[in-house]
């Protein structure tokens, strides 16, 4: 990008006079995707607006339209592009986050490296914390490696990279407020950190023994050349691909595959999955994957023969039964009947017909009224949880099919939710369309709540309207996040009125 000076900055908080409109959000979303691979869905609009508001003020701009035009122009400078990227990344991290991965290094990888060293391989361990955020992850790797190899003449080389220059600066400084260090047991804290004094009271700084093991640098996964000419024994790429679409994830993991040593390991976050690349990575326990040495595709999974398929009309004694309510998600890889009762809420029932894995969620609204962004009661998060849960159990995203239900007008008396049913229905349709998950059945709208029973292994859905005193109750309870709903006896409006989807 060429250089152009931004308009004069102002430290004073000049008000931004209009919100982030749909067209500007669309343009920013496309730009952010192109720059970072991060896919922002509609629910992130208010988040982006809030995060960029300060940037606009410091640039002295009064509208998002002006900012949008500025960052998309050829003349914007690299610093401003970095500022934009820094604004949209999510940097949540912790010391010893998902601790089983560090336990795996101790119990499996490090002993394997020692055995290789005994056969003449160099005494060295090479780890990459890709998307390291503010440094907690690579310093945890350094502590784990030093505890194992310290004083035994081993070279510990940890590369730590991130796209966000703000978090990288914090990572390099290695100074953390005491509450960030709470997950570090006292003994380790004393060994690896200096306690702050004077103006630094209440802070800890990593000791040189730790920082010497780690090299920090900026790396954007989207860059054509990563400038890495080593192979790693393990790559930690955790809690970042959740923001990428499948195409971007695949390209990223293929590149990482090439940077792993033979039979080396790739760790991903607990809500992420690599099952769609099982020809490249073998799944071990707990989101640890081992590089397969041949990239040859595995034989396709055979379809079960027709004669072995159970008769769908036969009652199933082996069917696990589960009821979910607002904000809950349930998925199963064994035959299960998951049930819920919907008022203005919606449920997505997804399943992979080949793997016979499926599940259901129960969504209150497409987005949180008060900005409670990550609650599973709300749209995108609930959908991501469901899809991830199905993938964890062996389902393939590209094979998923959807049935969607709910969005009845039972909440007329509740003020905020007047348009909730329409918005819920529109959200589900748009989300599934964008994710290219075909919708094979719907029952949306109407004025009666629905009871839905979904069979996770074969995708059958039994749906019936419910009535009686439940309707008024449901409207109230749904508004209060409806924990009671599913416990009430559901009186059908008509005993025979069950529809099979
Ligand atoms: C939620 S943090 C995860 C931190 C750490 N891996 C963990 O699991 O605790 C995600 C990080 O990914 C980084 N990130 C997002 N897009 C990236 C990209 N295209 N290239 C490199 N890093 C990226 C963000 O800046 C952020 O710090």
mmCIF file of N, CA and C and ligand atoms in Angstrom, residues 32 35-38 85-86 88-95 97-98 129-138 161-165 167-168 218-223 226 236-244 248 252 268-269 272, ligand 1:
data_model
loop_
_atom_site.group_PDB
_atom_site.id
_atom_site.type_symbol
_atom_site.label_atom_id
_atom_site.label_comp_id
_atom_site.label_asym_id
_atom_site.label_seq_id
_atom_site.Cartn_x
_atom_site.Cartn_y
_atom_site.Cartn_z
ATOM 1 N N UNK A 32 -11.491 -6.601 5.499
ATOM 2 C CA UNK A 32 -10.896 -7.339 6.618
ATOM 3 C C UNK A 32 -10.665 -8.803 6.235
ATOM 4 N N UNK A 35 -7.647 -8.895 4.033
ATOM 5 C CA UNK A 35 -6.398 -8.601 4.736
ATOM 6 C C UNK A 35 -5.997 -9.690 5.722
ATOM 7 N N UNK A 36 -6.991 -10.291 6.390
ATOM 8 C CA UNK A 36 -6.673 -11.147 7.541
ATOM 9 C C UNK A 36 -7.233 -12.561 7.457
ATOM 10 N N UNK A 37 -8.198 -12.776 6.590
ATOM 11 C CA UNK A 37 -8.871 -14.083 6.558
ATOM 12 C C UNK A 37 -10.018 -14.152 7.554
ATOM 13 N N UNK A 38 -10.174 -13.123 8.388
ATOM 14 C CA UNK A 38 -11.221 -13.155 9.412
ATOM 15 C C UNK A 38 -12.586 -12.921 8.743
ATOM 16 N N UNK A 85 -6.557 -3.571 11.484
ATOM 17 C CA UNK A 85 -6.459 -4.996 11.835
ATOM 18 C C UNK A 85 -6.437 -5.153 13.358
ATOM 19 N N UNK A 86 -5.640 -4.323 14.027
ATOM 20 C CA UNK A 86 -5.561 -4.419 15.497
ATOM 21 C C UNK A 86 -6.933 -4.215 16.139
ATOM 22 N N UNK A 88 -9.823 -5.162 14.922
ATOM 23 C CA UNK A 88 -10.826 -6.211 14.716
ATOM 24 C C UNK A 88 -10.416 -7.592 15.245
ATOM 25 N N UNK A 89 -9.177 -7.730 15.691
ATOM 26 C CA UNK A 89 -8.786 -9.055 16.195
ATOM 27 C C UNK A 89 -9.353 -9.283 17.590
ATOM 28 N N UNK A 90 -9.524 -10.542 17.920
ATOM 29 C CA UNK A 90 -9.963 -10.943 19.262
ATOM 30 C C UNK A 90 -8.785 -11.658 19.900
ATOM 31 N N UNK A 91 -8.338 -11.155 21.037
ATOM 32 C CA UNK A 91 -7.034 -11.596 21.555
ATOM 33 C C UNK A 91 -7.101 -12.401 22.846
ATOM 34 N N UNK A 92 -8.251 -12.884 23.183
ATOM 35 C CA UNK A 92 -8.372 -13.576 24.476
ATOM 36 C C UNK A 92 -7.373 -14.741 24.587
ATOM 37 N N UNK A 93 -6.674 -14.783 25.691
ATOM 38 C CA UNK A 93 -5.708 -15.858 25.920
ATOM 39 C C UNK A 93 -5.435 -15.969 27.413
ATOM 40 N N UNK A 94 -4.676 -16.976 27.801
ATOM 41 C CA UNK A 94 -4.332 -17.185 29.214
ATOM 42 C C UNK A 94 -3.046 -17.983 29.315
ATOM 43 N N UNK A 95 -2.367 -17.870 30.441
ATOM 44 C CA UNK A 95 -1.292 -18.809 30.734
ATOM 45 C C UNK A 95 -1.935 -20.175 30.969
ATOM 46 N N UNK A 97 -3.611 -22.084 29.193
ATOM 47 C CA UNK A 97 -4.958 -22.280 28.649
ATOM 48 C C UNK A 97 -5.026 -23.678 28.019
ATOM 49 N N UNK A 98 -6.093 -24.369 28.209
ATOM 50 C CA UNK A 98 -6.249 -25.745 27.714
ATOM 51 C C UNK A 98 -5.014 -26.564 28.101
ATOM 52 N N UNK A 129 4.211 -20.951 18.330
ATOM 53 C CA UNK A 129 2.938 -20.460 18.830
ATOM 54 C C UNK A 129 2.404 -19.500 17.770
ATOM 55 N N UNK A 130 1.582 -20.043 16.876
ATOM 56 C CA UNK A 130 1.044 -19.246 15.762
ATOM 57 C C UNK A 130 -0.210 -18.564 16.298
ATOM 58 N N UNK A 131 -0.314 -17.258 16.149
ATOM 59 C CA UNK A 131 -1.404 -16.485 16.776
ATOM 60 C C UNK A 131 -1.217 -16.482 18.289
ATOM 61 N N UNK A 132 -0.095 -15.892 18.713
ATOM 62 C CA UNK A 132 0.322 -15.982 20.125
ATOM 63 C C UNK A 132 -0.317 -14.932 21.007
ATOM 64 N N UNK A 133 -1.039 -13.972 20.401
ATOM 65 C CA UNK A 133 -1.676 -12.898 21.163
ATOM 66 C C UNK A 133 -0.641 -12.208 22.072
ATOM 67 N N UNK A 134 -0.989 -11.962 23.325
ATOM 68 C CA UNK A 134 -0.105 -11.157 24.183
ATOM 69 C C UNK A 134 0.976 -11.980 24.881
ATOM 70 N N UNK A 135 1.231 -13.195 24.421
ATOM 71 C CA UNK A 135 2.435 -13.911 24.858
ATOM 72 C C UNK A 135 2.233 -15.004 25.890
ATOM 73 N N UNK A 136 1.048 -15.102 26.465
ATOM 74 C CA UNK A 136 0.832 -16.102 27.515
ATOM 75 C C UNK A 136 1.104 -17.515 26.997
ATOM 76 N N UNK A 137 0.679 -17.801 25.754
ATOM 77 C CA UNK A 137 0.862 -19.152 25.211
ATOM 78 C C UNK A 137 2.343 -19.482 24.984
ATOM 79 N N UNK A 138 3.122 -18.645 24.271
ATOM 80 C CA UNK A 138 4.531 -19.015 24.094
ATOM 81 C C UNK A 138 5.317 -19.053 25.401
ATOM 82 N N UNK A 161 4.186 -15.769 16.891
ATOM 83 C CA UNK A 161 3.789 -14.780 15.876
ATOM 84 C C UNK A 161 2.329 -14.393 16.050
ATOM 85 N N UNK A 162 2.030 -13.217 15.591
ATOM 86 C CA UNK A 162 0.634 -12.754 15.576
ATOM 87 C C UNK A 162 0.533 -11.644 14.541
ATOM 88 N N UNK A 163 -0.665 -11.408 14.077
ATOM 89 C CA UNK A 163 -0.897 -10.340 13.098
ATOM 90 C C UNK A 163 -1.004 -8.987 13.792
ATOM 91 N N UNK A 164 -1.366 -8.994 15.070
ATOM 92 C CA UNK A 164 -1.743 -7.769 15.792
ATOM 93 C C UNK A 164 -0.505 -7.171 16.473
ATOM 94 N N UNK A 165 -0.107 -5.990 16.026
ATOM 95 C CA UNK A 165 1.130 -5.406 16.556
ATOM 96 C C UNK A 165 0.971 -4.906 18.005
ATOM 97 N N UNK A 167 -0.780 -6.431 20.499
ATOM 98 C CA UNK A 167 -0.578 -7.552 21.425
ATOM 99 C C UNK A 167 0.862 -8.038 21.365
ATOM 100 N N UNK A 168 1.473 -7.960 20.185
ATOM 101 C CA UNK A 168 2.874 -8.397 20.083
ATOM 102 C C UNK A 168 3.784 -7.532 20.940
ATOM 103 N N UNK A 218 5.869 -10.337 13.838
ATOM 104 C CA UNK A 218 4.550 -10.222 13.222
ATOM 105 C C UNK A 218 4.463 -11.170 12.038
ATOM 106 N N UNK A 219 3.403 -11.907 11.963
ATOM 107 C CA UNK A 219 3.161 -12.777 10.812
ATOM 108 C C UNK A 219 1.657 -12.827 10.569
ATOM 109 N N UNK A 220 1.302 -12.518 9.339
ATOM 110 C CA UNK A 220 -0.102 -12.619 8.927
ATOM 111 C C UNK A 220 -0.244 -13.909 8.140
ATOM 112 N N UNK A 221 -1.131 -14.778 8.575
ATOM 113 C CA UNK A 221 -1.316 -16.057 7.879
ATOM 114 C C UNK A 221 -1.625 -15.868 6.393
ATOM 115 N N UNK A 222 -2.156 -14.692 6.043
ATOM 116 C CA UNK A 222 -2.532 -14.461 4.644
ATOM 117 C C UNK A 222 -1.323 -14.122 3.780
ATOM 118 N N UNK A 223 -0.175 -13.824 4.409
ATOM 119 C CA UNK A 223 0.998 -13.454 3.614
ATOM 120 C C UNK A 223 1.455 -14.638 2.767
ATOM 121 N N UNK A 226 5.862 -16.679 4.544
ATOM 122 C CA UNK A 226 5.921 -16.541 5.997
ATOM 123 C C UNK A 226 7.354 -16.340 6.499
ATOM 124 N N UNK A 236 1.333 -24.767 17.744
ATOM 125 C CA UNK A 236 0.120 -24.426 18.480
ATOM 126 C C UNK A 236 -0.623 -23.380 17.656
ATOM 127 N N UNK A 237 -1.742 -23.774 17.063
ATOM 128 C CA UNK A 237 -2.539 -22.825 16.274
ATOM 129 C C UNK A 237 -3.928 -22.845 16.879
ATOM 130 N N UNK A 238 -4.060 -22.234 18.040
ATOM 131 C CA UNK A 238 -5.258 -22.455 18.850
ATOM 132 C C UNK A 238 -6.156 -21.211 18.886
ATOM 133 N N UNK A 239 -7.425 -21.454 18.775
ATOM 134 C CA UNK A 239 -8.440 -20.407 18.952
ATOM 135 C C UNK A 239 -8.278 -19.241 17.983
ATOM 136 N N UNK A 240 -7.864 -19.559 16.782
ATOM 137 C CA UNK A 240 -7.799 -18.521 15.751
ATOM 138 C C UNK A 240 -8.568 -18.936 14.509
ATOM 139 N N UNK A 241 -8.519 -20.225 14.124
ATOM 140 C CA UNK A 241 -9.209 -20.581 12.878
ATOM 141 C C UNK A 241 -10.724 -20.534 13.043
ATOM 142 N N UNK A 242 -11.170 -20.428 14.268
ATOM 143 C CA UNK A 242 -12.608 -20.275 14.500
ATOM 144 C C UNK A 242 -13.136 -19.009 13.806
ATOM 145 N N UNK A 243 -12.242 -18.059 13.533
ATOM 146 C CA UNK A 243 -12.650 -16.816 12.857
ATOM 147 C C UNK A 243 -12.523 -16.922 11.337
ATOM 148 N N UNK A 244 -12.049 -18.070 10.843
ATOM 149 C CA UNK A 244 -11.820 -18.215 9.401
ATOM 150 C C UNK A 244 -12.876 -19.131 8.780
ATOM 151 N N UNK A 248 -10.197 -20.896 4.012
ATOM 152 C CA UNK A 248 -9.010 -20.278 4.617
ATOM 153 C C UNK A 248 -8.354 -21.258 5.592
ATOM 154 N N UNK A 252 -4.507 -22.737 5.286
ATOM 155 C CA UNK A 252 -3.591 -22.506 6.410
ATOM 156 C C UNK A 252 -3.007 -23.828 6.921
ATOM 157 N N UNK A 268 -4.902 -27.515 18.155
ATOM 158 C CA UNK A 268 -5.875 -26.470 17.833
ATOM 159 C C UNK A 268 -6.780 -26.247 19.045
ATOM 160 N N UNK A 269 -7.649 -25.245 18.959
ATOM 161 C CA UNK A 269 -8.487 -24.894 20.112
ATOM 162 C C UNK A 269 -9.620 -25.898 20.331
ATOM 163 N N UNK A 272 -12.425 -26.098 17.831
ATOM 164 C CA UNK A 272 -12.032 -26.195 16.425
ATOM 165 C C UNK A 272 -11.848 -27.672 16.044
HETATM 166 C C1 LIG B 1 -8.102 -15.626 20.533
HETATM 167 S S1 LIG B 1 -6.430 -15.294 20.195
HETATM 168 C C2 LIG B 1 -5.708 -16.863 20.540
HETATM 169 C C3 LIG B 1 -4.443 -16.752 21.366
HETATM 170 C C4 LIG B 1 -3.820 -18.084 21.749
HETATM 171 N N1 LIG B 1 -3.472 -18.856 20.595
HETATM 172 C C5 LIG B 1 -4.720 -18.863 22.665
HETATM 173 O O1 LIG B 1 -5.314 -19.852 22.235
HETATM 174 O O2 LIG B 1 -4.852 -18.476 23.830
HETATM 175 C C6 LIG B 1 -6.420 -15.211 18.419
HETATM 176 C C7 LIG B 1 -5.236 -14.473 17.841
HETATM 177 O O3 LIG B 1 -5.175 -14.714 16.437
HETATM 178 C C8 LIG B 1 -4.623 -13.570 15.824
HETATM 179 N N2 LIG B 1 -4.924 -13.573 14.376
HETATM 180 C C9 LIG B 1 -6.126 -13.326 13.795
HETATM 181 N N3 LIG B 1 -5.995 -13.362 12.463
HETATM 182 C C10 LIG B 1 -4.702 -13.645 12.193
HETATM 183 C C11 LIG B 1 -3.957 -13.803 10.987
HETATM 184 N N4 LIG B 1 -4.530 -13.664 9.776
HETATM 185 N N5 LIG B 1 -2.636 -14.074 11.077
HETATM 186 C C12 LIG B 1 -2.055 -14.217 12.283
HETATM 187 N N6 LIG B 1 -2.694 -14.063 13.467
HETATM 188 C C13 LIG B 1 -4.010 -13.779 13.414
HETATM 189 C C14 LIG B 1 -5.272 -12.436 16.597
HETATM 190 O O4 LIG B 1 -4.559 -11.232 16.490
HETATM 191 C C15 LIG B 1 -5.320 -12.977 18.022
HETATM 192 O O5 LIG B 1 -4.276 -12.499 18.816
#
